[in-house]
C-alpha cells in the first residue's frame, strides 16, 4: 500500500466510516458495501459522496487532499478482491478461495 492509501486508511479509521460501511460484508449496515465501489461506481462518484455527504451520510468537511487519500485507499481495497465473490471454491480447510486467488 502506498503512502497516500495509508493516509486514506488512517482517515477511514479516524472518521469511523466502518460504522456505516462494509468491506467484504463486514462493518455497519447503514450505508452500502465499499469493497468495489471504485470499479462499480468510479472515482468521481465516490469523491462526490465523500466531499458532500448526503441526507443520511454526514459531510465530514474533508479537504481535497483528504478526499483524494480516501479515494486512493478505496482503490487499494478494490484491488484486493471482489465482493460478493462471483466464482469461488470452499476448500477442505473451510477457507473460501476466489477464482483469481493464487492459492
Ligand atoms: C452515519 C453513517 C455513515 C458514515 C459514518 C459514512 N457514511 Fe458513507 N454513506 C452512508 C450512506 C447511508 C450512504 C448511501 C447514500 C445515501 O443513501 O444517502 C453512503 C454512501 C457512500 C458512498 C457511495 C457508495 C455507493 O455505492 O453509492 C461512499 C463512497 C461513501 N459513502 C464513503 C464514505 C467514507 C469514505 C466515509 C468515512 C469518511 C463514510 N462514507 C462515512 C452513510 C455513512
XYZ file of N, CA, C and O and ligand atoms in Angstrom:
455
model
N 0.856 -1.196 0.000
C 0.000 0.000 0.000
C 0.886 1.238 0.000
O 1.822 1.328 0.788
N 0.599 2.174 -0.872
C 1.397 3.396 -0.954
C 1.102 4.353 0.197
O 0.169 4.155 0.971
N 1.911 5.393 0.231
C 1.813 6.413 1.288
C 0.410 7.042 1.345
O -0.178 7.180 2.415
N -0.118 7.407 0.173
C -1.409 8.101 0.138
C -2.546 7.172 0.587
O -3.444 7.583 1.320
N -2.490 5.923 0.141
C -3.515 4.952 0.545
C -3.476 4.746 2.059
O -4.508 4.621 2.714
N -2.267 4.710 2.613
C -2.136 4.539 4.071
C -2.758 5.712 4.812
O -3.420 5.536 5.829
N -2.533 6.904 4.273
C -3.169 8.095 4.854
C -4.694 7.953 4.801
O -5.402 8.232 5.765
N -5.186 7.474 3.653
C -6.618 7.257 3.497
C -7.151 6.245 4.496
O -8.239 6.407 5.052
N -6.365 5.209 4.750
C -6.777 4.184 5.721
C -6.897 4.796 7.123
O -7.839 4.499 7.864
N -5.947 5.661 7.461
C -5.995 6.341 8.763
C -7.264 7.188 8.872
O -7.937 7.200 9.898
N -7.584 7.903 7.789
C -8.791 8.745 7.790
C -10.047 7.879 7.887
O -11.012 8.244 8.567
N -10.022 6.746 7.195
C -11.169 5.833 7.220
C -11.443 5.394 8.655
O -12.593 5.279 9.084
N -10.352 5.173 9.413
C -10.498 4.784 10.823
C -10.901 5.975 11.687
O -11.778 5.876 12.533
N -10.235 7.099 11.443
C -10.469 8.302 12.255
C -11.926 8.754 12.179
O -12.520 9.122 13.194
N -12.497 8.721 10.953
C -13.877 9.181 10.776
C -14.876 8.026 10.909
O -16.063 8.195 10.670
N -14.365 6.859 11.264
C -15.206 5.707 11.555
C -16.199 5.395 10.432
O -17.384 5.162 10.684
N -15.690 5.415 9.211
C -16.528 5.089 8.051
C -17.142 3.696 8.216
O -18.241 3.425 7.733
N -16.423 2.827 8.906
C -16.868 1.441 9.076
C -18.106 1.326 9.973
O -18.741 0.288 10.020
N -18.461 2.407 10.676
C -19.695 2.390 11.465
C -20.907 2.199 10.551
O -21.916 1.631 10.961
N -20.797 2.689 9.320
C -21.933 2.622 8.388
C -21.640 1.784 7.140
O -22.564 1.427 6.417
N -20.363 1.538 6.843
C -19.978 0.865 5.595
C -19.265 -0.439 5.872
O -18.641 -0.602 6.910
N -19.313 -1.343 4.879
C -18.634 -2.626 4.991
C -17.535 -2.749 3.947
O -17.626 -2.179 2.861
N -16.505 -3.551 4.286
C -15.583 -4.155 3.325
C -15.818 -5.654 3.426
O -15.870 -6.196 4.542
N -15.996 -6.327 2.311
C -16.266 -7.776 2.304
C -17.400 -8.138 3.254
O -17.349 -9.143 3.949
N -18.394 -7.271 3.299
C -19.592 -7.578 4.075
C -19.468 -7.289 5.561
O -20.437 -7.464 6.299
N -18.301 -6.856 6.021
C -18.105 -6.610 7.446
C -18.108 -5.118 7.755
O -17.370 -4.353 7.128
N -18.912 -4.734 8.725
C -18.990 -3.333 9.115
C -20.430 -2.988 9.446
O -21.269 -3.879 9.575
N -20.700 -1.702 9.592
C -22.059 -1.268 9.853
C -22.897 -1.359 8.590
O -22.368 -1.435 7.489
N -24.209 -1.364 8.754
C -25.094 -1.627 7.605
C -25.977 -0.462 7.200
O -26.909 -0.626 6.445
N -25.667 0.739 7.678
C -26.496 1.873 7.267
C -26.211 2.264 5.819
O -27.106 2.646 5.079
N -24.946 2.189 5.418
C -24.547 2.538 4.049
C -24.130 1.296 3.282
O -24.029 0.212 3.846
N -23.855 1.461 1.979
C -23.507 0.304 1.144
C -22.095 -0.224 1.386
O -21.247 0.475 1.937
N -21.853 -1.461 0.954
C -20.525 -2.078 0.980
C -19.616 -1.295 0.019
O -20.019 -0.961 -1.085
N -18.385 -1.012 0.465
C -17.486 -0.184 -0.341
C -16.330 -0.971 -0.972
O -15.445 -0.372 -1.581
N -16.337 -2.320 -0.847
C -15.205 -3.110 -1.356
C -14.866 -2.760 -2.801
O -13.709 -2.536 -3.136
N -15.883 -2.708 -3.664
C -15.635 -2.488 -5.094
C -16.303 -1.216 -5.605
O -16.650 -1.117 -6.783
N -16.450 -0.235 -4.711
C -17.153 0.982 -5.127
C -16.407 1.701 -6.257
O -17.032 2.292 -7.134
N -15.072 1.606 -6.272
C -14.312 2.315 -7.316
C -14.542 1.652 -8.682
O -14.811 2.328 -9.669
N -14.497 0.317 -8.741
C -14.783 -0.380 -10.016
C -16.220 -0.180 -10.451
O -16.509 0.005 -11.624
N -17.135 -0.253 -9.481
C -18.549 -0.258 -9.841
C -19.104 1.139 -10.114
O -19.977 1.302 -10.959
N -18.618 2.121 -9.376
C -19.201 3.463 -9.477
C -18.213 4.510 -9.975
O -18.630 5.548 -10.468
N -16.941 4.281 -9.746
C -15.918 5.205 -10.234
C -15.430 6.176 -9.174
O -16.047 6.347 -8.124
N -14.294 6.800 -9.491
C -13.666 7.726 -8.550
C -14.461 9.007 -8.371
O -14.622 9.496 -7.256
N -14.955 9.560 -9.477
C -15.650 10.851 -9.411
C -16.907 10.730 -8.548
O -17.193 11.593 -7.717
N -17.627 9.632 -8.754
C -18.844 9.359 -7.982
C -18.513 9.260 -6.489
O -19.161 9.892 -5.653
N -17.479 8.475 -6.159
C -17.110 8.268 -4.753
C -16.658 9.579 -4.127
O -17.014 9.912 -2.987
N -15.861 10.315 -4.891
C -15.359 11.611 -4.431
C -16.526 12.549 -4.070
O -16.475 13.242 -3.054
N -17.571 12.532 -4.871
C -18.722 13.417 -4.639
C -19.397 13.084 -3.307
O -19.706 13.979 -2.518
N -19.587 11.796 -3.038
C -20.216 11.393 -1.769
C -19.349 11.790 -0.582
O -19.833 12.296 0.422
N -18.034 11.525 -0.699
C -17.136 11.767 0.427
C -16.993 13.269 0.676
O -16.884 13.715 1.814
N -17.036 14.052 -0.373
C -16.883 15.500 -0.234
C -18.119 16.146 0.387
O -18.003 16.989 1.274
N -19.298 15.731 -0.082
C -20.507 16.464 0.271
C -21.420 15.749 1.260
O -22.264 16.377 1.886
N -21.271 14.402 1.402
C -22.226 13.654 2.197
C -23.586 13.647 1.517
O -23.722 14.084 0.372
N -24.586 13.124 2.214
C -25.958 13.104 1.696
C -26.869 13.385 2.883
O -26.392 13.711 3.970
N -28.153 13.210 2.691
C -29.078 13.371 3.809
C -28.721 12.393 4.932
O -28.772 12.711 6.106
N -28.312 11.166 4.535
C -28.044 10.127 5.533
C -26.569 9.991 5.881
O -26.219 9.489 6.939
N -25.686 10.403 4.969
C -24.245 10.318 5.253
C -23.723 11.696 5.629
O -23.966 12.669 4.932
N -22.992 11.790 6.744
C -22.512 13.105 7.173
C -21.509 13.724 6.195
O -20.774 13.010 5.532
N -21.495 15.042 6.133
C -20.427 15.776 5.460
C -19.344 16.007 6.511
O -19.575 16.717 7.487
N -18.179 15.401 6.314
C -17.130 15.473 7.328
C -16.263 16.720 7.193
O -15.331 16.914 7.965
N -16.552 17.545 6.197
C -15.759 18.760 5.986
C -14.316 18.462 5.618
O -13.402 19.175 6.018
N -14.104 17.384 4.841
C -12.742 16.975 4.466
C -12.220 17.879 3.357
O -12.978 18.312 2.490
N -10.897 18.153 3.391
C -10.320 18.933 2.290
C -10.003 18.003 1.113
O -10.116 16.773 1.222
N -9.610 18.616 -0.009
C -9.433 17.868 -1.254
C -8.394 16.766 -1.122
O -8.542 15.670 -1.653
N -7.344 17.087 -0.382
C -6.238 16.134 -0.212
C -6.708 14.927 0.606
O -6.341 13.781 0.320
N -7.555 15.160 1.595
C -8.088 14.065 2.413
C -9.053 13.202 1.598
O -9.042 11.967 1.702
N -9.873 13.856 0.778
C -10.804 13.110 -0.078
C -10.014 12.237 -1.052
O -10.320 11.053 -1.236
N -8.938 12.802 -1.632
C -8.103 12.030 -2.561
C -7.488 10.822 -1.865
O -7.427 9.730 -2.440
N -7.022 11.008 -0.628
C -6.406 9.908 0.113
C -7.433 8.801 0.343
O -7.132 7.615 0.169
N -8.660 9.180 0.702
C -9.709 8.179 0.925
C -10.048 7.438 -0.370
O -10.213 6.214 -0.372
N -10.121 8.168 -1.473
C -10.431 7.536 -2.765
C -9.295 6.594 -3.162
O -9.538 5.484 -3.655
N -8.048 6.992 -2.905
C -6.901 6.121 -3.190
C -6.968 4.853 -2.344
O -6.715 3.746 -2.833
N -7.338 5.015 -1.087
C -7.481 3.849 -0.201
C -8.589 2.915 -0.705
O -8.416 1.699 -0.763
N -9.723 3.499 -1.086
C -10.821 2.673 -1.614
C -10.367 1.951 -2.889
O -10.751 0.802 -3.129
N -9.520 2.611 -3.697
C -8.967 1.988 -4.897
C -8.068 0.808 -4.538
O -8.086 -0.224 -5.202
N -7.293 0.967 -3.470
C -6.434 -0.127 -2.997
C -7.287 -1.322 -2.571
O -7.032 -2.460 -2.976
N -8.319 -1.054 -1.763
C -9.194 -2.141 -1.286
C -9.848 -2.847 -2.474
O -9.945 -4.073 -2.508
N -10.234 -2.065 -3.473
C -10.897 -2.599 -4.663
C -10.026 -3.650 -5.361
O -10.536 -4.625 -5.921
N -8.692 -3.450 -5.316
C -7.760 -4.362 -5.989
C -7.589 -5.682 -5.238
O -6.990 -6.614 -5.753
N -8.067 -5.755 -3.989
C -7.786 -6.938 -3.176
C -8.763 -8.087 -3.443
O -8.547 -9.198 -2.958
N -9.840 -7.848 -4.185
C -10.781 -8.927 -4.471
C -12.137 -8.399 -4.869
O -12.315 -7.196 -5.060
N -13.086 -9.328 -4.982
C -14.432 -8.986 -5.423
C -15.425 -9.410 -4.350
O -15.341 -10.508 -3.826
N -16.320 -8.505 -4.016
C -17.360 -8.846 -3.057
C -18.717 -8.387 -3.590
O -18.832 -7.243 -4.013
N -19.758 -9.220 -3.561
C -19.692 -10.627 -3.153
C -18.924 -11.452 -4.177
O -18.912 -11.099 -5.356
N -18.266 -12.557 -3.748
C -17.456 -13.353 -4.661
C -18.301 -13.917 -5.786
O -19.425 -14.362 -5.553
N -17.775 -13.884 -7.014
C -18.536 -14.373 -8.162
C -18.265 -15.851 -8.385
O -19.175 -16.646 -8.542
N -16.996 -16.226 -8.426
C -16.611 -17.630 -8.602
C -15.711 -18.010 -7.447
O -14.659 -17.420 -7.273
N -16.132 -18.979 -6.666
C -15.309 -19.337 -5.522
C -15.424 -20.822 -5.204
O -16.390 -21.481 -5.580
N -14.391 -21.326 -4.536
C -14.380 -22.708 -4.049
C -14.272 -22.678 -2.540
O -13.526 -21.872 -1.999
N -15.011 -23.559 -1.873
C -14.824 -23.746 -0.444
C -13.808 -24.880 -0.286
O -14.037 -25.991 -0.736
N -12.651 -24.560 0.320
C -11.573 -25.539 0.459
C -11.823 -26.446 1.657
O -12.648 -26.139 2.523
N -11.080 -27.555 1.715
C -11.252 -28.503 2.824
C -10.945 -27.842 4.166
O -11.421 -28.293 5.207
N -10.144 -26.777 4.154
C -9.805 -26.063 5.391
C -10.971 -25.186 5.869
O -10.924 -24.650 6.969
N -11.985 -25.039 5.027
C -13.068 -24.129 5.358
C -12.840 -22.746 4.780
O -13.727 -21.895 4.810
N -11.617 -22.489 4.237
C -11.343 -21.208 3.584
C -12.136 -21.119 2.290
O -12.482 -22.146 1.691
N -12.407 -19.913 1.884
C -13.066 -19.682 0.613
C -12.053 -19.038 -0.325
O -11.464 -18.019 0.013
N -11.805 -19.680 -1.474
C -10.841 -19.151 -2.436
C -11.581 -18.606 -3.643
O -12.424 -19.284 -4.222
N -11.266 -17.368 -4.009
C -11.842 -16.813 -5.225
C -11.049 -17.323 -6.417
O -9.906 -17.729 -6.280
N -11.675 -17.292 -7.593
C -11.045 -17.837 -8.787
C -9.703 -17.163 -9.087
O -8.756 -17.804 -9.489
N -9.629 -15.844 -8.840
C -8.402 -15.115 -9.156
C -7.413 -15.135 -7.985
O -6.401 -14.471 -7.989
N -7.736 -15.940 -6.953
C -6.887 -16.050 -5.777
C -5.735 -17.007 -6.085
O -5.970 -18.085 -6.624
N -4.496 -16.639 -5.776
C -3.356 -17.501 -6.113
C -3.326 -18.849 -5.395
O -2.658 -19.760 -5.845
N -4.076 -19.054 -4.301
C -3.984 -20.302 -3.528
C -4.293 -21.526 -4.357
O -5.257 -21.551 -5.104
C -23.571 7.770 9.517
C -23.308 6.765 8.546
C -22.198 6.998 7.529
C -20.873 7.278 7.772
C -20.189 7.474 9.115
C -20.229 7.311 6.477
N -21.140 7.062 5.501
Fe -20.724 6.898 3.503
N -22.710 6.597 3.096
C -23.700 6.459 4.068
C -24.957 6.195 3.404
C -26.287 5.966 4.099
C -24.683 6.169 2.011
C -25.670 5.944 0.859
C -26.102 7.292 0.358
C -27.419 7.660 0.925
O -28.284 6.793 0.992
O -27.601 8.825 1.304
C -23.258 6.418 1.864
C -22.594 6.440 0.644
C -21.223 6.468 0.497
C -20.527 6.277 -0.756
C -21.177 5.965 -2.101
C -21.382 4.444 -2.123
C -22.304 3.897 -3.174
O -22.135 2.705 -3.529
O -23.206 4.601 -3.623
C -19.193 6.378 -0.481
C -18.036 6.237 -1.469
C -19.057 6.636 0.934
N -20.313 6.679 1.498
C -17.854 6.782 1.599
C -17.738 7.051 2.971
C -16.474 7.316 3.636
C -15.103 7.290 2.966
C -16.771 7.568 4.949
C -15.825 7.983 6.057
C -15.069 9.208 5.821
C -18.210 7.431 5.100
N -18.761 7.125 3.885
C -18.886 7.548 6.303
C -23.542 6.567 5.435
C -22.349 6.866 6.089
